[in-house]
mmCIF file of C-alpha atoms and ligand atoms in Angstrom:
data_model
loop_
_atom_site.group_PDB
_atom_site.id
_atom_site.type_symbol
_atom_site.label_atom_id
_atom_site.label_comp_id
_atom_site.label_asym_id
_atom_site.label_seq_id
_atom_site.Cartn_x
_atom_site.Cartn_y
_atom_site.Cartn_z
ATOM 1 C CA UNK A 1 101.346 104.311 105.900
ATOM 2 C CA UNK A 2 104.437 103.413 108.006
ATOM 3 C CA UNK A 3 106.785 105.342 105.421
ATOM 4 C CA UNK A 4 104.703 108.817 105.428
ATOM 5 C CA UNK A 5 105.420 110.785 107.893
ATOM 6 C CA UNK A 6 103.865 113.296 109.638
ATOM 7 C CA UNK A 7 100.661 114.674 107.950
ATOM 8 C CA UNK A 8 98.676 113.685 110.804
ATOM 9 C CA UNK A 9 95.567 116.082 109.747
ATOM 10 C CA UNK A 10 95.911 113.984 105.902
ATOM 11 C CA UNK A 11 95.905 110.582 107.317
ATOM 12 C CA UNK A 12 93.114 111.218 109.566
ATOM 13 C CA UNK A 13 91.820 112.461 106.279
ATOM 14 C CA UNK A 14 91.787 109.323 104.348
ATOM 15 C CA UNK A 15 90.915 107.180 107.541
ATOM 16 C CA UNK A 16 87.678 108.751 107.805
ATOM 17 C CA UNK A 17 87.566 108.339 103.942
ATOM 18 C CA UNK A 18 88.278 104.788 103.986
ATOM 19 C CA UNK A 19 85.644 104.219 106.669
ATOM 20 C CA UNK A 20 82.888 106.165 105.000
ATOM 21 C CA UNK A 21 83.807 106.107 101.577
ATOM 22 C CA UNK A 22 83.827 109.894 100.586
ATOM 23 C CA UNK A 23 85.788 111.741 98.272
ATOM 24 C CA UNK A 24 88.740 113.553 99.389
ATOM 25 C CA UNK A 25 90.528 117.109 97.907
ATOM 26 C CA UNK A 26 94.224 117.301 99.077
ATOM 27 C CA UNK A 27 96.228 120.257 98.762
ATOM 28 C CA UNK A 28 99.417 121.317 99.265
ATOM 29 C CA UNK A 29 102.833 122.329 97.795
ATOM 30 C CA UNK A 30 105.086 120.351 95.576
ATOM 31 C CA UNK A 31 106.735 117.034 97.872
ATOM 32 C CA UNK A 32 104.572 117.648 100.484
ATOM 33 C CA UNK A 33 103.058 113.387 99.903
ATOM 34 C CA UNK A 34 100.158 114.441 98.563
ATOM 35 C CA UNK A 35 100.408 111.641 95.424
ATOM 36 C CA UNK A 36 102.048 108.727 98.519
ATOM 37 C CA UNK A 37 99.001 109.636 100.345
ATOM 38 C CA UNK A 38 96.976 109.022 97.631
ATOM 39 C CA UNK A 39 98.681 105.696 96.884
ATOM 40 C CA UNK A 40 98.541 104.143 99.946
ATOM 41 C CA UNK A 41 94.832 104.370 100.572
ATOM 42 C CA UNK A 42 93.948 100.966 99.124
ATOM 43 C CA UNK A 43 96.027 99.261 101.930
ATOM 44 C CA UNK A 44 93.637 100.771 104.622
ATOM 45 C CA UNK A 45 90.872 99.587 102.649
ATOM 46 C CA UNK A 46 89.039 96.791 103.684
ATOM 47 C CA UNK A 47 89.800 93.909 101.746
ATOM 48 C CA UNK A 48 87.355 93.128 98.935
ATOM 49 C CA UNK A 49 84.661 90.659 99.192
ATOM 50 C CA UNK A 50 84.786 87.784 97.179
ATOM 51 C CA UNK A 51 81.712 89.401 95.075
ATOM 52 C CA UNK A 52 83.616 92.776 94.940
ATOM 53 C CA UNK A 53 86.599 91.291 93.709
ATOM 54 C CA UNK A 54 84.900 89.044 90.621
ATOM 55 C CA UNK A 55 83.230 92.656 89.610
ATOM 56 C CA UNK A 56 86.791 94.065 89.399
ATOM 57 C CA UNK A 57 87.834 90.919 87.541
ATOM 58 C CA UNK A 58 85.193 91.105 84.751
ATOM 59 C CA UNK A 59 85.808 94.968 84.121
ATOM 60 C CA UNK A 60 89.450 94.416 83.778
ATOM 61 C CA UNK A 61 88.892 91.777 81.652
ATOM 62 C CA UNK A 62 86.635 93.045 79.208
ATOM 63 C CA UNK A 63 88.886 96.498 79.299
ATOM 64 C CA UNK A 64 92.039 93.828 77.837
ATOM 65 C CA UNK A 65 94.119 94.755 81.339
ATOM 66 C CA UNK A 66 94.256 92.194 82.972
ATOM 67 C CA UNK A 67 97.611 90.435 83.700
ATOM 68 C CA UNK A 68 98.552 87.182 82.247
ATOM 69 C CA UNK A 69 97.893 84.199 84.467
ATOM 70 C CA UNK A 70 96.048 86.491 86.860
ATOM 71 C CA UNK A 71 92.663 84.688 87.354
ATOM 72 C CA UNK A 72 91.470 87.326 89.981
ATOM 73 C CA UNK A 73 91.765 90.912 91.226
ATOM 74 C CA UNK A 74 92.077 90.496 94.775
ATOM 75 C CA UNK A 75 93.669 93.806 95.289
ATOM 76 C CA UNK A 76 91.609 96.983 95.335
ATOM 77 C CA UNK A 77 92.190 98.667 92.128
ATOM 78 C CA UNK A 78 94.151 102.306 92.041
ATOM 79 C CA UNK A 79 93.737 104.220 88.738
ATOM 80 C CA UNK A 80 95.821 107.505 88.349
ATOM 81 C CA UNK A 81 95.340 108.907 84.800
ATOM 82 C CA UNK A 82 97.014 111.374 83.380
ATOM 83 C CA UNK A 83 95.133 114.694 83.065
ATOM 84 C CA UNK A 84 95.695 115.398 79.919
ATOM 85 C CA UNK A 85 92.954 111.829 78.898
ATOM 86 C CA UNK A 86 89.634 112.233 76.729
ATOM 87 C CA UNK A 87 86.045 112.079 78.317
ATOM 88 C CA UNK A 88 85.571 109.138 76.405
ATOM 89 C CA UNK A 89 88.980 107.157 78.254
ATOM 90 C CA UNK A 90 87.659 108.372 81.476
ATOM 91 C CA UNK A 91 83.849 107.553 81.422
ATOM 92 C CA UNK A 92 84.208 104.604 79.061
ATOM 93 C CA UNK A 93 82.476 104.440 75.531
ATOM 94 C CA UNK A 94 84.831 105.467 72.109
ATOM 95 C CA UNK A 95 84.663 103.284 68.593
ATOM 96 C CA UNK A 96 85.304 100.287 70.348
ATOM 97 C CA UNK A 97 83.306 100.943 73.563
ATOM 98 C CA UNK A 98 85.756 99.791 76.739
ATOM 99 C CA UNK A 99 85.235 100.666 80.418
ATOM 100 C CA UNK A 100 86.707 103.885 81.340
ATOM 101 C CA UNK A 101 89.077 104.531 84.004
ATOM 102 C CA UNK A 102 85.969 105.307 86.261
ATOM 103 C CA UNK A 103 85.380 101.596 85.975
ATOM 104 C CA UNK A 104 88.395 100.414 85.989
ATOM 105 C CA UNK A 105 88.297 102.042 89.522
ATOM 106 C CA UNK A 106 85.672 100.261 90.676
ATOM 107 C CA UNK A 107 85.928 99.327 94.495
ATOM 108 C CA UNK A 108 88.980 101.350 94.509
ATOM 109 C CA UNK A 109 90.262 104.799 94.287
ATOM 110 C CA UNK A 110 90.005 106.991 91.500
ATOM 111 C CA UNK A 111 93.095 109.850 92.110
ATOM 112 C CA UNK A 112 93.315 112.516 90.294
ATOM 113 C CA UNK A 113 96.543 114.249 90.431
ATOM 114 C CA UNK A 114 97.031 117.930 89.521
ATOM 115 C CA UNK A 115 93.085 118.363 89.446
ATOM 116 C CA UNK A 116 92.877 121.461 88.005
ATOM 117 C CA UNK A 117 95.131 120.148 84.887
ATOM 118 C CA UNK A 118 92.315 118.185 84.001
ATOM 119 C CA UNK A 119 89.959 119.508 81.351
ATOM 120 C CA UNK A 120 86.418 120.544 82.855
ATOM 121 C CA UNK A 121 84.891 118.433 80.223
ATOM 122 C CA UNK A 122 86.718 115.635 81.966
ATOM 123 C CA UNK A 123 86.035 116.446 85.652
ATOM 124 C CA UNK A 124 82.191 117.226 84.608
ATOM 125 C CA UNK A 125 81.374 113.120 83.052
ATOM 126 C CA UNK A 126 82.727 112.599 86.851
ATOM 127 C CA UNK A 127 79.266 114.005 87.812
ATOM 128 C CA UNK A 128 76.523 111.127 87.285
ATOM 129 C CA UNK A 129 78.601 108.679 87.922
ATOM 130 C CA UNK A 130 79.548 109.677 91.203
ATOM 131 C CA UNK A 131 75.779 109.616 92.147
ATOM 132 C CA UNK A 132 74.568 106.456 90.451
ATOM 133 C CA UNK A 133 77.911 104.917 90.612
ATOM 134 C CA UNK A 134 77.276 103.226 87.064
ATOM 135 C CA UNK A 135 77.803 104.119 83.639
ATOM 136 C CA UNK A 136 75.662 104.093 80.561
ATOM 137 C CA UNK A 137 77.884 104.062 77.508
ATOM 138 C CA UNK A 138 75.841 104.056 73.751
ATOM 139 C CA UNK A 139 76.746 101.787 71.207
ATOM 140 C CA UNK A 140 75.746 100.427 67.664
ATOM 141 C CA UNK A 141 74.144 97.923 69.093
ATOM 142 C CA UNK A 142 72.732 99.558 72.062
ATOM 143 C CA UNK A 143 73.540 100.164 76.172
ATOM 144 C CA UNK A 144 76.054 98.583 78.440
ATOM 145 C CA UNK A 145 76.262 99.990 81.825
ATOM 146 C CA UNK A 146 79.356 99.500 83.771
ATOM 147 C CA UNK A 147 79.829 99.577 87.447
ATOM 148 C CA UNK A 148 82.260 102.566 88.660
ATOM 149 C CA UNK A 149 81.873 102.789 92.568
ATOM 150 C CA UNK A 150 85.015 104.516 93.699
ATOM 151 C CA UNK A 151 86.563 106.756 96.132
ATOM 152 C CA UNK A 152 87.659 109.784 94.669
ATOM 153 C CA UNK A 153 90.720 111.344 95.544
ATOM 154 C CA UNK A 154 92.163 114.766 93.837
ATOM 155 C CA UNK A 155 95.201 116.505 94.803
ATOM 156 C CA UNK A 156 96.056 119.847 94.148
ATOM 157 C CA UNK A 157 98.626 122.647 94.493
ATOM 158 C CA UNK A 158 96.836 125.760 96.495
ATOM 159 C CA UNK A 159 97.874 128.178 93.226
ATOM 160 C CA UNK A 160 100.240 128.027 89.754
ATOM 161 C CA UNK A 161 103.531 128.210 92.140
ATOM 162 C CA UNK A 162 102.591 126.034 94.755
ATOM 163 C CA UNK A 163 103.700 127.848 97.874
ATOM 164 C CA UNK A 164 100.557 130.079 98.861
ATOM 165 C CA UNK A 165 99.900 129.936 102.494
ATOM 166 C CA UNK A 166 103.406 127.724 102.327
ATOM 167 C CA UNK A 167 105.061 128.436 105.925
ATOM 168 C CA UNK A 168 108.607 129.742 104.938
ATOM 169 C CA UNK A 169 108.805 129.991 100.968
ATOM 170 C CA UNK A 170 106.284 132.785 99.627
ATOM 171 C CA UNK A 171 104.087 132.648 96.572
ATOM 172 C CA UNK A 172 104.936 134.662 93.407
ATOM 173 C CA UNK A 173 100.939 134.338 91.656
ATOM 174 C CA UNK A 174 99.301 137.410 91.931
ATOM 175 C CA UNK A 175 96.129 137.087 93.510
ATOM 176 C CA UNK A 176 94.399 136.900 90.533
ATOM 177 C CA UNK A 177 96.433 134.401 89.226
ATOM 178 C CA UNK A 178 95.889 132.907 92.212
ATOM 179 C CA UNK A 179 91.807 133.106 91.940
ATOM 180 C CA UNK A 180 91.580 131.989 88.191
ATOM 181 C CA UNK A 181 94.263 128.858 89.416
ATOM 182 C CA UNK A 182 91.734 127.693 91.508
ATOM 183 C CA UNK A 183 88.895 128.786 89.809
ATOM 184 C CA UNK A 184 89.875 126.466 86.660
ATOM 185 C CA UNK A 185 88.021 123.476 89.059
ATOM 186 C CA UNK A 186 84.587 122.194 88.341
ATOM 187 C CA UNK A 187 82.320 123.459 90.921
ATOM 188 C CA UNK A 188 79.664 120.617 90.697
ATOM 189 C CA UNK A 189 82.689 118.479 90.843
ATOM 190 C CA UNK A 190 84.221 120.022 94.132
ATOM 191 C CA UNK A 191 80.493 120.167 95.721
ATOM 192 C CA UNK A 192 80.849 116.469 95.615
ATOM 193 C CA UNK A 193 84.018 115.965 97.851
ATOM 194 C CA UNK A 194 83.406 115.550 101.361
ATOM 195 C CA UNK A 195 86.564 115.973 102.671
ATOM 196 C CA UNK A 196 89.309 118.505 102.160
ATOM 197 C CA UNK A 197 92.201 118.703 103.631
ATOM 198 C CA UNK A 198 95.498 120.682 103.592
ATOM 199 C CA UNK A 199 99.163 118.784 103.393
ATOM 200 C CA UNK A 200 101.322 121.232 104.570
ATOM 201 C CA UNK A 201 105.430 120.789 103.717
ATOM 202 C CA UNK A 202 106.699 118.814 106.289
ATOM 203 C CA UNK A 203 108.942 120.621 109.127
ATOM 204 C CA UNK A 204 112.511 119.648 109.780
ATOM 205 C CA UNK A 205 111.444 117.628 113.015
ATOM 206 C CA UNK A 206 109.013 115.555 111.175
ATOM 207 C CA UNK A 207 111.224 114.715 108.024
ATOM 208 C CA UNK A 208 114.260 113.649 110.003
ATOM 209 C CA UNK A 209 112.318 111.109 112.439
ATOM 210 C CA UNK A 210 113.288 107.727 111.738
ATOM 211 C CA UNK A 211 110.656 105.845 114.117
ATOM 212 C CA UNK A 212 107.570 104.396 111.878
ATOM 213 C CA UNK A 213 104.340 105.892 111.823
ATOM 214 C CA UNK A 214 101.445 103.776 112.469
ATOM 215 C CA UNK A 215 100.981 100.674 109.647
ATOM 216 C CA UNK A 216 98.142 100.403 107.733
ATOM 217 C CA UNK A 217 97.352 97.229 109.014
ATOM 218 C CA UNK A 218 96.631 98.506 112.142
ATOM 219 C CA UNK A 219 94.757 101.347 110.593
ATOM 220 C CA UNK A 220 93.126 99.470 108.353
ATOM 221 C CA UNK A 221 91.576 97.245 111.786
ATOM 222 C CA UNK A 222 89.707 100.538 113.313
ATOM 223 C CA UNK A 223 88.489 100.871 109.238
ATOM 224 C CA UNK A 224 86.830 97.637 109.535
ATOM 225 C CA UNK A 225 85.557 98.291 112.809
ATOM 226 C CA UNK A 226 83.756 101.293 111.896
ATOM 227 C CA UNK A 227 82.242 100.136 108.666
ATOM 228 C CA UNK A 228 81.100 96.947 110.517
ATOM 229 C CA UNK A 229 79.308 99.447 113.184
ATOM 230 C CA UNK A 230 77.816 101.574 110.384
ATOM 231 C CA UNK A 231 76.664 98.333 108.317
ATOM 232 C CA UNK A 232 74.821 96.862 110.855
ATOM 233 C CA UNK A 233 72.754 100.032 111.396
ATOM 234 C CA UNK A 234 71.343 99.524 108.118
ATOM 235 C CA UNK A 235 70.922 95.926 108.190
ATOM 236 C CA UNK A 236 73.790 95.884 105.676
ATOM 237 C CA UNK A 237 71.669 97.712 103.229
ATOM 238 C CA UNK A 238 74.361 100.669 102.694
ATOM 239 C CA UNK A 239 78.125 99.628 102.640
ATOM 240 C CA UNK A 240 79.119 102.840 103.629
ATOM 241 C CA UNK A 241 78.018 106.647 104.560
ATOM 242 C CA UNK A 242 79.146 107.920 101.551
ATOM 243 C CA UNK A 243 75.937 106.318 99.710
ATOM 244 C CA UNK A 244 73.481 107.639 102.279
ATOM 245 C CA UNK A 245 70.136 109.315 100.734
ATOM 246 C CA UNK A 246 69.520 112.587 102.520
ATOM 247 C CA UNK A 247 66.304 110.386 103.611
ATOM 248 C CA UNK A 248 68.679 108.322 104.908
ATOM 249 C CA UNK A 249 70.857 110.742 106.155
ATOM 250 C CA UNK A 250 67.539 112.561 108.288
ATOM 251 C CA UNK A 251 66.930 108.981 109.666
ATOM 252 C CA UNK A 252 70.460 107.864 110.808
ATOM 253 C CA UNK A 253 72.347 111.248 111.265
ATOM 254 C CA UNK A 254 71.051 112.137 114.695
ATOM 255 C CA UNK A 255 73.270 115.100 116.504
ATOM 256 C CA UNK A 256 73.021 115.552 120.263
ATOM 257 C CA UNK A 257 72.647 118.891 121.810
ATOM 258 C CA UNK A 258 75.948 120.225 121.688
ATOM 259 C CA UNK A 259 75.844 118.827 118.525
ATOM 260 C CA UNK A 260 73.217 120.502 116.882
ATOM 261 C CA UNK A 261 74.010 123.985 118.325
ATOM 262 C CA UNK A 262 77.799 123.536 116.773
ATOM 263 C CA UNK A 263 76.358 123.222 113.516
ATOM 264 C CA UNK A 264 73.929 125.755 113.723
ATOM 265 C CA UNK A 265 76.356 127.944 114.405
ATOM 266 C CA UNK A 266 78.626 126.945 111.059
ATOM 267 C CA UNK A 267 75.427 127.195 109.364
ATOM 268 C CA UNK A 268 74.944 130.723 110.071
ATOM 269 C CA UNK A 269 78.613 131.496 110.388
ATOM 270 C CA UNK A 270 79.507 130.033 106.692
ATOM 271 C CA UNK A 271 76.534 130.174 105.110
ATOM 272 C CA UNK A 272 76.569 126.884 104.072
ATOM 273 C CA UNK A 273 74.073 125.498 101.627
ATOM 274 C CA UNK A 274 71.955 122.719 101.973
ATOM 275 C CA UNK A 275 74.191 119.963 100.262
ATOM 276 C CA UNK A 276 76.890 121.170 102.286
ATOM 277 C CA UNK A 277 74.852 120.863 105.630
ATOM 278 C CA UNK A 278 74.100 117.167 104.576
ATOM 279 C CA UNK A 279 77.886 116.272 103.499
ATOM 280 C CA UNK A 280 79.177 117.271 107.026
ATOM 281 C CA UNK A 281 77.066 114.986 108.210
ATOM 282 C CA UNK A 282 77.807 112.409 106.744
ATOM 283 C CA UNK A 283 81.319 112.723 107.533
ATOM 284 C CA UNK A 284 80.283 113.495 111.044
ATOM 285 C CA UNK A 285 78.522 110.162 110.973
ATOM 286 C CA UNK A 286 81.453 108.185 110.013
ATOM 287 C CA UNK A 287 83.272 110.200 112.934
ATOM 288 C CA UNK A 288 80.928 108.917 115.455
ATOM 289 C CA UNK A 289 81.091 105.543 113.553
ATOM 290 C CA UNK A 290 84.807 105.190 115.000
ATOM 291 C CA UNK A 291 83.242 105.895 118.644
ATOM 292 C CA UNK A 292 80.730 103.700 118.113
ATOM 293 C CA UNK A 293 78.109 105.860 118.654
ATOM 294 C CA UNK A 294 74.785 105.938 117.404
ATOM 295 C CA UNK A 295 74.438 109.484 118.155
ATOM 296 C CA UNK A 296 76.962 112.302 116.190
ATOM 297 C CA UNK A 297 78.548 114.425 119.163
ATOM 298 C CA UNK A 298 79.753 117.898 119.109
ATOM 299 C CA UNK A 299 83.296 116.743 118.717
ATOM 300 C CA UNK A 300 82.082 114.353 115.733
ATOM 301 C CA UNK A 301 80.883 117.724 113.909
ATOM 302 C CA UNK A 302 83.502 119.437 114.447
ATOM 303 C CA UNK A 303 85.832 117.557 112.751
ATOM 304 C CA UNK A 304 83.564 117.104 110.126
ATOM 305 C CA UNK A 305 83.378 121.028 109.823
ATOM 306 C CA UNK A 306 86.847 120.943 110.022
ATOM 307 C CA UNK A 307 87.399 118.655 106.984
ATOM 308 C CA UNK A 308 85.530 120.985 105.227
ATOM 309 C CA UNK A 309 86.373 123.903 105.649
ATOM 310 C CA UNK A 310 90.121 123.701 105.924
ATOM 311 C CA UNK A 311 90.804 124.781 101.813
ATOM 312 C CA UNK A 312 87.919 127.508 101.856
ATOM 313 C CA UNK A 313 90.817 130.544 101.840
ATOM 314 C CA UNK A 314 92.216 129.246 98.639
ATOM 315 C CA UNK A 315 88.832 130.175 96.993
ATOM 316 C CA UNK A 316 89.196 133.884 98.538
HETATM 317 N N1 ATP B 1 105.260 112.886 104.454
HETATM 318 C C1 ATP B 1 106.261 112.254 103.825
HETATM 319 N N2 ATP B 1 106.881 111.207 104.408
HETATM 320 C C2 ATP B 1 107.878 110.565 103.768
HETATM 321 N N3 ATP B 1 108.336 110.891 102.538
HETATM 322 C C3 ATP B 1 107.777 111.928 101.920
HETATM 323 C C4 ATP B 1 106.712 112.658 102.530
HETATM 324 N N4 ATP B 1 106.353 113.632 101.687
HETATM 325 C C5 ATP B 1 107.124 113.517 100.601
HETATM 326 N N5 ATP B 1 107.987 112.493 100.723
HETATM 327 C C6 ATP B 1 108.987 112.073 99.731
HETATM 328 O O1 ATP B 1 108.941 113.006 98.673
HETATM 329 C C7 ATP B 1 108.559 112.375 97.458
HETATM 330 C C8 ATP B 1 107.543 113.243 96.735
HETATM 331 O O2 ATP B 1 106.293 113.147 97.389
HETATM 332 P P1 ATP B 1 104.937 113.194 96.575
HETATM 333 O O3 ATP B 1 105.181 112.880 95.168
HETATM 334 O O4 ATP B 1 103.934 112.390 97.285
HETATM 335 O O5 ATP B 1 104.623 114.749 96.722
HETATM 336 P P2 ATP B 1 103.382 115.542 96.151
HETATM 337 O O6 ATP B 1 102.773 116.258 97.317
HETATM 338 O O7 ATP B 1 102.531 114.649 95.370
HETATM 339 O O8 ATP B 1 104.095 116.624 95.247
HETATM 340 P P3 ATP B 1 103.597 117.326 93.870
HETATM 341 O O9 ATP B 1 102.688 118.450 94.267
HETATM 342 O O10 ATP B 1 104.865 117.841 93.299
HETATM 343 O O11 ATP B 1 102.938 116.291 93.062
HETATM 344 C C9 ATP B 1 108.001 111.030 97.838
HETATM 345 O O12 ATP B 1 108.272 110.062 96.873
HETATM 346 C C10 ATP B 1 108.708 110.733 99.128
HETATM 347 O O13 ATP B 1 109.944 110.098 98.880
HETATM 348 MG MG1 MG B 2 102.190 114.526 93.328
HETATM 349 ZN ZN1 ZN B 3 101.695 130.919 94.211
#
């Protein structure tokens, strides 16, 4: 992360991403980093576990990818396909059944790039997967289930042109254009991303600094940190927020005062539905994770409501 600059809002994005392990919608105009972003979220990952990494070995190696004389993957993997792939390369399966890029993501980030390229077909075999976080593919000679636990990270421009809401250049989509652009995204899909955030074009000031931003070593640190505080809450039985149960999430998700009133207020005030409620707090719980506190805070939920709630005018 030392070569990105600025996009302060975006990296605090992915940190709480990395620490909780939820999915993340970026948007923004062309160049604004969305896809170096992206990129750069394995190296703020913890590093795999030695169980994690044989997983990632076996998947690659049945799927024919792995590199000669490489014996292990000991990096976490970062699949980008292209949008224009079948259902069958992303979820796995075909005449010759292989894992599917959702697999081949496994322990790593998934990114899709351009997401509303990709055919709705496509985004929708996301779906299960992202719950169960493994794969049933049919063959001849019967089931093989594949492990795909992944963070998912899209990216997006706000509408066909790019520049909507863009702070100098203006947008030439009608706003029906505009609609139907964002529209062409799988709701179910989008209802499970916890996280959106917006990457604005960078201003002048920002693009011309030549001091390093923070590395992702030392990022990567306060990661560890906060999974290690959220781990040991569960006895190590969840390896991150992102998999909490909404049993789990009424057990472990407790808001203080100020806390509670914030989010009744966004609950009235956005009419939020009940998966939504329970996906700000998770991120809200991986907020307070950082603070190491057992109780979410006013200031936890409202950054989760925040990271929410930042792209809801380009569905307007
Ligand atoms: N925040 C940034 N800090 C440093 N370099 C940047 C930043 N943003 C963009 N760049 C430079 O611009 C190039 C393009 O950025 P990138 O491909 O990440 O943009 P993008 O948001 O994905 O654009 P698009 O919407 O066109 O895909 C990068 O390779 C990098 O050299
Ligand atoms: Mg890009
Ligand atoms: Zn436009």
């Amino acid at each position: 992360f030392a070569d990105i600059k600025g996009q302060d809002a975006a990296k605090t994005a992915l940190e709480i991403a990395a620490a909780g392990g939820h999915n993340v919608l970026m948007i923004g105009p062309p160049g604004s980093g969305k896809s170096m972003l992206a990129s750069r979220l394995p190296s703020i990952l913890p590093p795999m576990t030695i169980e994690e990494a044989i997983e990632t070995t076996k998947i690659h190696s049945v799927a024919g990818i792995l590199p000669p004389g490489v014996s292990l993957v000991s990096e976490r993997p970062f699949r980008s396909p292209h949008h224009t792939l079948s259902c069958a390369s992303m979820a796995g399966g075909g005449k010759n059944p292989r894992p599917g890029e959702i697999s081949l993501a496994h322990n790593g980030v998934l990114f899709l790039d351009e997401l509303p390229e990709f055919d709705r077909s496509v985004s929708e075999v996301l779906r299960q997967p992202l719950e169960d976080r493994v794969v049933h593919i049919t063959r001849v000679s019967g089931t093989v289930n594949y492990p795909c636990s992944f963070i998912l990270v899209c990216a997006m421009n706000p509408c066909k042109c790019g520049y909507y809401g863009h702070a100098t250049k203006a947008c030439t989509c009608t706003p029906k254009a505009r609609l139907a652009y964002t529209a062409k995204i799988s709701g179910p899909l989008l209802d499970r991303i916890d996280i959106h955030v917006e990457v604005p074009a960078l201003d002048y000031n920002e693009l011309s600094r030549t001091e390093p931003a923070e590395p992702s070593a030392e990022i990567r640190s306060r990661v560890i940190a906060a999974r290690a505080f959220a781990a040991a809450r569960t006895e190590g039985a969840l390896t991150c927020n992102g998999l909490m149960t909404p049993a789990d999430i009424r057990r472990f998700c407790r808001m203080d005062d100020a806390g509670g009133r914030l989010m009744q207020t966004a609950y009235d005030k956005f009419a939020l539905s009940a998966r939504a409620y329970d996906r700000i707090l998770k991120v809200a719980r991986t907020a307070a994770d950082f603070d190491k506190s057992e109780i979410i805070r006013k200031e936890h939920i409202g950054l989760a409501l925040q990271l929410r709630s930042m792209s809801k005018k380009y569905w307007q």
